C-alpha positions in Angstrom: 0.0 0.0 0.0 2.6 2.5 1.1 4.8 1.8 -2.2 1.7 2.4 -4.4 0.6 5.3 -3.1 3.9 7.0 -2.9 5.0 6.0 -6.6 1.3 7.4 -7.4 2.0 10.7 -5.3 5.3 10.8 -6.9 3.9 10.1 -10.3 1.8 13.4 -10.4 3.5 15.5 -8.1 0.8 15.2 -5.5 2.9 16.1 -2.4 6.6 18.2 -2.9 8.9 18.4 -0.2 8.0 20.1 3.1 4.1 20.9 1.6 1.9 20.9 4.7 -1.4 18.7 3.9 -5.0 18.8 5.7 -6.5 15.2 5.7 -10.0 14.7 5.3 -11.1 12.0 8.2 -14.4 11.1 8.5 -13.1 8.0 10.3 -14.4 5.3 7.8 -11.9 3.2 6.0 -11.4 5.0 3.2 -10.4 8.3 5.1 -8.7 6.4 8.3 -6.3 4.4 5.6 -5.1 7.9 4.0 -4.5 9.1 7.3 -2.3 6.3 8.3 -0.7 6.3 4.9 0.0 9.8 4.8 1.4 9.7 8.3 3.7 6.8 7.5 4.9 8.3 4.2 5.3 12.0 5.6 5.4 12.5 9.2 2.7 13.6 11.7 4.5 17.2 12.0 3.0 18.2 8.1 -0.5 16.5 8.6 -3.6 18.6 9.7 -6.8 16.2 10.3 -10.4 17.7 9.7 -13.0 16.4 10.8 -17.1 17.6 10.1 -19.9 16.3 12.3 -23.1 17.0 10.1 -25.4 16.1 13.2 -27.2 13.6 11.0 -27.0 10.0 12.5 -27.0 11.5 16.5 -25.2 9.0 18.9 -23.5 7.5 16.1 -21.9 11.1 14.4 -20.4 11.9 17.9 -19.0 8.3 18.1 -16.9 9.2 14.9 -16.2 12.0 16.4 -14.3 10.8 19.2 -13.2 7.9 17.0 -11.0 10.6 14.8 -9.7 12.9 17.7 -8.4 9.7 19.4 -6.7 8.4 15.9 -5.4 11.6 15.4 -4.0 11.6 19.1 -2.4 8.6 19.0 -0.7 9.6 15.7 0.4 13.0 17.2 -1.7 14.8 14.5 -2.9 18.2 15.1 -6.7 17.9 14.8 -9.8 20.2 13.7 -13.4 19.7 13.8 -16.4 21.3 13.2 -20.3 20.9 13.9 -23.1 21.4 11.7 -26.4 20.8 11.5 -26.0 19.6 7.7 -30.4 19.1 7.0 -31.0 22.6 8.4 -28.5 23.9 5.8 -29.6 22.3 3.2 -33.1 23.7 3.3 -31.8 27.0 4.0 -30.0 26.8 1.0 -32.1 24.9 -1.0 -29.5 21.9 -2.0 -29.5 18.2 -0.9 -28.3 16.6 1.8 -25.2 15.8 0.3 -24.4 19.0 -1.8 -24.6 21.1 1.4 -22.3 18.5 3.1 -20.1 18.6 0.6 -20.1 22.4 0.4 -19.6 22.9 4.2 -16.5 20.1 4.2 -14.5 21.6 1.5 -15.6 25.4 2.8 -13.6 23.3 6.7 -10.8 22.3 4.8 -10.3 25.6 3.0 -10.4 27.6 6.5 -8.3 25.6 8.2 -5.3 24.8 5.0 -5.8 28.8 5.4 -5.2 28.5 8.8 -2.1 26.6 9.3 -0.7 27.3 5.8 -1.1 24.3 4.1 -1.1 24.0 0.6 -2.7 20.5 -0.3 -5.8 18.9 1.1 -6.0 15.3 0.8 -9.3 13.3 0.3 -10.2 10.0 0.6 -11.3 9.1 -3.3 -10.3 5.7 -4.9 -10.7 3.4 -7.8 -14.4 2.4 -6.7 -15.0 6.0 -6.3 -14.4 6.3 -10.2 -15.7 3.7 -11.2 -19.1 4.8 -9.3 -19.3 8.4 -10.5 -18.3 6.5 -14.0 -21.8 5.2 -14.3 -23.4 7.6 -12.5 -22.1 10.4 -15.0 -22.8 8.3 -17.7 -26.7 7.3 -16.3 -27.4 11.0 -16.1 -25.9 11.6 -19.6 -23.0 13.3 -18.8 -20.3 15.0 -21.8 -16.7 13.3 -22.0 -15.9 15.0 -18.9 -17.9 13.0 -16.6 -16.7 10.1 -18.0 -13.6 10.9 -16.8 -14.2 10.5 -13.4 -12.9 12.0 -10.4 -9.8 14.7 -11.5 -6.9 13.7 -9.0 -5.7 17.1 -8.4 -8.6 20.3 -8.3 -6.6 23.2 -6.9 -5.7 22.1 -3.4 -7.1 19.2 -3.8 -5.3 16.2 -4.2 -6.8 12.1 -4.2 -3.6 10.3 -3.6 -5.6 7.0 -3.0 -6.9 6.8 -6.9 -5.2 3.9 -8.0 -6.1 2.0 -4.8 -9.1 0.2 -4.7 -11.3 -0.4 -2.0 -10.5 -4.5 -1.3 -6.8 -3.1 -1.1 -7.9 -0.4 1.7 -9.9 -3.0 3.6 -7.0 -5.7 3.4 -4.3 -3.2 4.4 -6.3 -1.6 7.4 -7.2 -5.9 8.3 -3.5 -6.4 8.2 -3.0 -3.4 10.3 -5.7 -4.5 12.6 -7.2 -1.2 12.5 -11.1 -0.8 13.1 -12.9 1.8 11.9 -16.4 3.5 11.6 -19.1 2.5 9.7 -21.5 4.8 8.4 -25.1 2.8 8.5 -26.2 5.8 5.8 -24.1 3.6 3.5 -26.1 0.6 3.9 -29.4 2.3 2.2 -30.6 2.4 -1.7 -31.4 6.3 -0.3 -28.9 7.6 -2.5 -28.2 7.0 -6.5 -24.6 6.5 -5.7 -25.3 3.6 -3.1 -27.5 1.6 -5.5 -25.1 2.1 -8.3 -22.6 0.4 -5.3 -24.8 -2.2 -4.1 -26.5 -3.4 -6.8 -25.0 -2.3 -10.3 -21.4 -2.7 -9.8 -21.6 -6.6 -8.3 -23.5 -7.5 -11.3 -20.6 -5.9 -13.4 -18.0 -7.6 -11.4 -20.2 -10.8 -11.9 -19.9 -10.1 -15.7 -15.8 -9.1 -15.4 -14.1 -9.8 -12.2 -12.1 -7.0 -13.6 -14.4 -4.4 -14.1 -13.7 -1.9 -11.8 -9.9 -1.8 -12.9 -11.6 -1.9 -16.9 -13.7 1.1 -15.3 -10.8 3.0 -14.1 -9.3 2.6 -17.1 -11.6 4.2 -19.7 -11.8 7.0 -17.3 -8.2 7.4 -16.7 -7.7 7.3 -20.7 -10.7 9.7 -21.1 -8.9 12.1 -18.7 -6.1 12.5 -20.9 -8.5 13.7 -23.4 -9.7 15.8 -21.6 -6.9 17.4 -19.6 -5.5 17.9 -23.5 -8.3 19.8 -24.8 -8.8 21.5 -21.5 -5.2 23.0 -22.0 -6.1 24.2 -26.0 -9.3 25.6 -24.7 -8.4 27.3 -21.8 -5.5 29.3 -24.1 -8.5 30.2 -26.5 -10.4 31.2 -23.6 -8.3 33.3 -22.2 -7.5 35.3 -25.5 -10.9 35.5 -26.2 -13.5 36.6 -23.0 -13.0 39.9 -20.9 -15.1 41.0 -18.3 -16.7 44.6 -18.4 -17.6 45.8 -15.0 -19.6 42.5 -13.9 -20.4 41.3 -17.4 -18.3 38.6 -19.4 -18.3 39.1 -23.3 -17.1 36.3 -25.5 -16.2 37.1 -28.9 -18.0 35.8 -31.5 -15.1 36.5 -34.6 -13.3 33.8 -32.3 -15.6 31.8 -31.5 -17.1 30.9 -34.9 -13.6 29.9 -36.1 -13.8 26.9 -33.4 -14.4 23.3 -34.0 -18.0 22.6 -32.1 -16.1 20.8 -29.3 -14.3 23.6 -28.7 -17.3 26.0 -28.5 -18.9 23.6 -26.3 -15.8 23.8 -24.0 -15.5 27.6 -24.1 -19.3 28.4 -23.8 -19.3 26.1 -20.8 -16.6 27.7 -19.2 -18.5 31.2 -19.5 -21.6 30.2 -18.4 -20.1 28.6 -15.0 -17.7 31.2 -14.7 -20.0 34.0 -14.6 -22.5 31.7 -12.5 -19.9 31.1 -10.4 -21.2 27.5 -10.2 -21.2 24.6 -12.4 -24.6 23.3 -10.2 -27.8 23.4 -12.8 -25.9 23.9 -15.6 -27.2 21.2 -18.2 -26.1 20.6 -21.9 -29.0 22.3 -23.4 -27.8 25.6 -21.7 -24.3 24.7 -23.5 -26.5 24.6 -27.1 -28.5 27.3 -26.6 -26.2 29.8 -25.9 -24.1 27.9 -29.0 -27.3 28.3 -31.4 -27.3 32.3 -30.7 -23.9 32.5 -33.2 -26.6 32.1 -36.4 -29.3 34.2 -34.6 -30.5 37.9 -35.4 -28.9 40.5 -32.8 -30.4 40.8 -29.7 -31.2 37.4 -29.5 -31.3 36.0 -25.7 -31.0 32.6 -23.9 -32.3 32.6 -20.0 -29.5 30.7 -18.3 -29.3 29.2 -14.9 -28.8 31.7 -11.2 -30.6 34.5 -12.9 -28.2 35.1 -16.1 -29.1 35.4 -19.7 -26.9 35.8 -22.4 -27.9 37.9 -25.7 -25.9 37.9 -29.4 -24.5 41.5 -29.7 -22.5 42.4 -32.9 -19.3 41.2 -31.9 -20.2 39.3 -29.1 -22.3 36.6 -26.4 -22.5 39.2 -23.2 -23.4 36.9 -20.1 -25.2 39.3 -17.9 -27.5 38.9 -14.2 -30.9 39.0 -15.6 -31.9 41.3 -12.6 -30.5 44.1 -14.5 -33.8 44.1 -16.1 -35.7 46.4 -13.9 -37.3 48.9 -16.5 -40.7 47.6 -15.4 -40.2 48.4 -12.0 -38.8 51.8 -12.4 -41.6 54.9 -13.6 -39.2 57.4 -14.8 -40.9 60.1 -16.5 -39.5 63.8 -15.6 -41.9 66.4 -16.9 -38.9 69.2 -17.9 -40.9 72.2 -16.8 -38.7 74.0 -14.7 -35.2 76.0 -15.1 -31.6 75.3 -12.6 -30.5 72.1 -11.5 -32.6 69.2 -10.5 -31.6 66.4 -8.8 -33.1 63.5 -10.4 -34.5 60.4 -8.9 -33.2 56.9 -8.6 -29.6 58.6 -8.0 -29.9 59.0 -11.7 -27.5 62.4 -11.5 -28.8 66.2 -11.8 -29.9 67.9 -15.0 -29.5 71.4 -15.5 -32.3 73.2 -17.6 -31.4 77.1 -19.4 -33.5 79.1 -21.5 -32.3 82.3 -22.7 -32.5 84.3 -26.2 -30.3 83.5 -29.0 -27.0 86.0 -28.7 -25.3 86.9 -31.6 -22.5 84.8 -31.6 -23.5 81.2 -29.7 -21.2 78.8 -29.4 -22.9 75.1 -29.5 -22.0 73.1 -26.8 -19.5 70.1 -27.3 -19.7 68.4 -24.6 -21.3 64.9 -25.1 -23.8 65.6 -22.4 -24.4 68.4 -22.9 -27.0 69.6 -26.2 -29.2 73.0 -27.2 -32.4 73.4 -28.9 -34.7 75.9 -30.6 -37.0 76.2 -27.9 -40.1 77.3 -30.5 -39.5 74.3 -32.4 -40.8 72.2 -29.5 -44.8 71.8 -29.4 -45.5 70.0 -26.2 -43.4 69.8 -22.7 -40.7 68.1 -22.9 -40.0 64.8 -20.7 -37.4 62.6 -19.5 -38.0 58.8 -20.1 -37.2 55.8 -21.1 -37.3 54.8 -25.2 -41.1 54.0 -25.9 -42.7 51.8 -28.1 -43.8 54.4 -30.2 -40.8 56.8 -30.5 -39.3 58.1 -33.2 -36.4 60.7 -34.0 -36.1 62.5 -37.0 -33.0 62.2 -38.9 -32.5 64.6 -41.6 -33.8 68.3 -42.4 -35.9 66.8 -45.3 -38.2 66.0 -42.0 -37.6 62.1 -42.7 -37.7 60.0 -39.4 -36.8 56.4 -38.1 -38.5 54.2 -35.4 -35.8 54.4 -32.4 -35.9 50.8 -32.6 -34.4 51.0 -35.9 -31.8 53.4 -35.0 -30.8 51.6 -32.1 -30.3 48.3 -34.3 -28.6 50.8 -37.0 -26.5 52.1 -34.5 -25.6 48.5 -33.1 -26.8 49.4 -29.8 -27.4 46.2 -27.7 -31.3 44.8 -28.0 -30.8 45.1 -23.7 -29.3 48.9 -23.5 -32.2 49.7 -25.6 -34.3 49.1 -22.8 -32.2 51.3 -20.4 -31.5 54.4 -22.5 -32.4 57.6 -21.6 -34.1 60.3 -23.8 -35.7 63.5 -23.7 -39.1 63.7 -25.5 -41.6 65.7 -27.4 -44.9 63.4 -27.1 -43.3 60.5 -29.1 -40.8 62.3 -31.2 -37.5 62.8 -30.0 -35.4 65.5 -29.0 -32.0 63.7 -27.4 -31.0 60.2 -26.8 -28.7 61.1 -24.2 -25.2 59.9 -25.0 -26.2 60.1 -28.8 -27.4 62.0 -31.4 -30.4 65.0 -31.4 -33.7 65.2 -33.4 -32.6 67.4 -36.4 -36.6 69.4 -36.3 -35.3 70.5 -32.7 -31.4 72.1 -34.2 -31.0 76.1 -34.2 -30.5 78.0 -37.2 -30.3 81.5 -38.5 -33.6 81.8 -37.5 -33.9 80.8 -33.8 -34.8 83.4 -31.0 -35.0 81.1 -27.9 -32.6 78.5 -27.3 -33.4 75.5 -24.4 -29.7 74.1 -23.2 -29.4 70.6 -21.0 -26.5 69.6 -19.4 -26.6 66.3 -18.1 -24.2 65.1 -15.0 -23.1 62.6 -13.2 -22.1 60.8 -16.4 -18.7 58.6 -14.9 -21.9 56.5 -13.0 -23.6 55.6 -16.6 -20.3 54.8 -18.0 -19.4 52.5 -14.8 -22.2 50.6 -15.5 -23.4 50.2 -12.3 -26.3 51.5 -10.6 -28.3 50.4 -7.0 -31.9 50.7 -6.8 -33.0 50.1 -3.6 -31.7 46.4 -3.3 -31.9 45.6 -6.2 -28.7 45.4 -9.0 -29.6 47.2 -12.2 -27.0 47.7 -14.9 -27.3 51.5 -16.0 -26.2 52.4 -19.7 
């Protein structure tokens, strides 16, 4: 046992010399034979044991408890352990039993490798391990990637026990004459996982004494594919996505040019890289989001923990569907009034002048900052958001264009549509702020009055970011 694991450490680079490893120790076989292994192979002073009491099985979690701080003691292995009430987690959370244990252990070991400044953390994971999440991947009709198994190194963590299966862990910890815990939650068909051990696996074995080696196998050699077109992909990712404020663009130019495998790959990475999750995040979320390359702009896919993604010009823009809060906002400003104003939603301040035409007027040049005949407009004017209905005129020949169109004209993102700005006579428009002016509203030789807005605040729209209330709206 110690051999193999140590050529299998050595093999991968699991452990260098004088890394400090936190050990996983639930104090069932698995998890009690790394320990000892570790221990033997490394020394007690680099070990850290965790271990995570999810209150589930009562007497019999506080048993193991004890079980592991007396191991560890005996072994002169600095030990940790925590106390949760796993269920009530879960429901706060809204995850399963075993997701929310699973999330609480690794957020233990991450704390304490933190802690005492370790850089591994060692888990208990071997060939049986694979060979279950094998068929479990493949059941639930995982990509090549679940096929692969368990990866034996994920950041800090690290599965030395991979190429051990579990009749080799039960013989060595026999031979040691070590006893261990047995977790009765094992014993049920409760969980896919256990039926897949009790029932599907013997009947494999019963096929091919060999199978869980044949198992590991076909996983180990569809790792290699994997890990080599993770590396090709992950270049190509890299050259290709940046993040604006808090949304991730992905270019299109470079992702058309991609084999579908590759797109698969790099869309997949986007979508749990801005959901900061993988959980949820099924194949047909991978296609869709794929399928928007031959759409029409503005073209959206609703994605998983509130995120859509919409086609732009020259890119898929991954954004938190929240920003959509136009139906919740009433923002219409009647313009009446002269000075600053502050405006609402902490929307800036607009400044309102009226004066007669001198002699020599300068136009403003400032971006935000636009004048007007004043006689040309026929109603009071308002500040709003883009309408239905609205239209600008776009030449002096009095021809107009549906702001829809000039938006789409003007490559302006189907959701930044939604968000701009504009000051309006009735339906007809005088400004899009940030862009151009209604060429009926423009002074000429023969203006008397002229109507001047400045708008401020403008470093906040070109941010991005706004807070309404508390809710996260994107402000364009």
């Amino acid at each position: 046992m110690l051999s193999k694991v140590k050529k299998y450490i050595d093999k991968y680079n699991l452990i260098e010399d004088k890394e400090s490893v936190v050990i996983g120790i639930s104090g069932g076989a698995d998890s009690v034979c790394l320990f000892l292994v570790l221990c033997e192979l490394f020394g007690s002073d680099r070990l850290v044991a965790v271990h995570i009491n999810h209150m589930i099985r009562d007497k019999a979690a506080d048993e193991d408890e004890k079980y592991v701080v007396d191991l560890c003691n005996e072994q002169r292995v600095k030990v940790v352990t925590f106390k949760k009430d796993i269920q009530k987690m879960a429901i706060e959370e809204g995850l399963s039993t075993e997701e929310a244990g699973r999330k609480y252990r690794y957020e233990c070991f991450e704390a304490v490798a933190n802690e005492y400044g370790a850089t591994k953390i060692a888990v208990a994971h071997h060939k049986n391990d694979v060979a279950e999440t094998v068929l479990f991947n493949m059941i639930r009709g995982s990509e090549l990637l679940g096929i692969a198994g368990i990866a034996r190194v994920r950041e800090k963590i690290i599965r030395p026990l991979l190429d051990v299966s579990r009749m080799e862990i039960e013989s060595y910890l026999k031979d040691k004459k070590i006893k261990y815990q047995i977790d009765e939650s094992n014993n049920t068909d409760e969980y896919s996982r256990n039926k897949i051990r009790h029932h599907i696996l013997p009947e494999m074995i019963k096929i091919n004494s060999n199978a869980i080696e044949h198992i590991d196998h076909v996983a180990n050699a569809a790792r290699e594919y994997v890990d080599y077109v993770e590396e090709i992909a992950e270049r190509k990712y890299r050259s290709m996505a940046k993040w604006i404020d808090k949304d991730l663009y992905l270019s299109l130019n470079v992702l058309m040019e991609e084999p579908y495998l590759i797109k698969k790959i790099l869309v997949y990475k986007a979508i749990t890289r801005f959901c900061e999750s993988a959980k949820d995040i099924k194949g047909i979320h991978v296609s869709d989001t794929i399928s928007l390359i031959e759409k029409n702009v503005g073209k959206m896919v609703d994605l998983p923990e509130d995120t859509l993604v919409y086609r732009d010009y020259q890119y898929l823009i991954f954004k938190k569907s929240t920003v959509d809060k136009r139906d919740k906002i009433e923002l219409d400003i009647v313009l009446d009034f002269e000075g600053d104003r502050e405006l609402p939603y902490g929307l800036g301040n607009l400044k309102i002048s009226k004066f007669s035409k001198p002699e020599n007027y300068e136009f403003p040049k400032k971006l935000y900052t636009k004048a007007f005949d004043y006689d040309k407009i026929k109603n009071i004017l308002h500040l709003r958001f883009v309408r239905d209905m609205d239209y600008i005129v776009i030449n002096q020949e009095g021809n107009t264009k549906h702001m829809n169109r000039y938006f789409i004209d003007n490559k302006v993102p189907q959701l930044e549509r939604r968000t701009k700005m504009v000051v309006a006579d009735e339906n007809q428009i005088v400004w899009v702020l940030g862009m151009r002016t209604g060429d009926n509203y423009k002074i000429d030789k023969n203006t008397c009055r002229i109507i001047e807005l400045e708008y401020r605040n403008i470093k906040e729209i070109e941010d991005g970011a706004k807070y309404w209330g508390n809710d996260y709206w994107t402000w364009y």
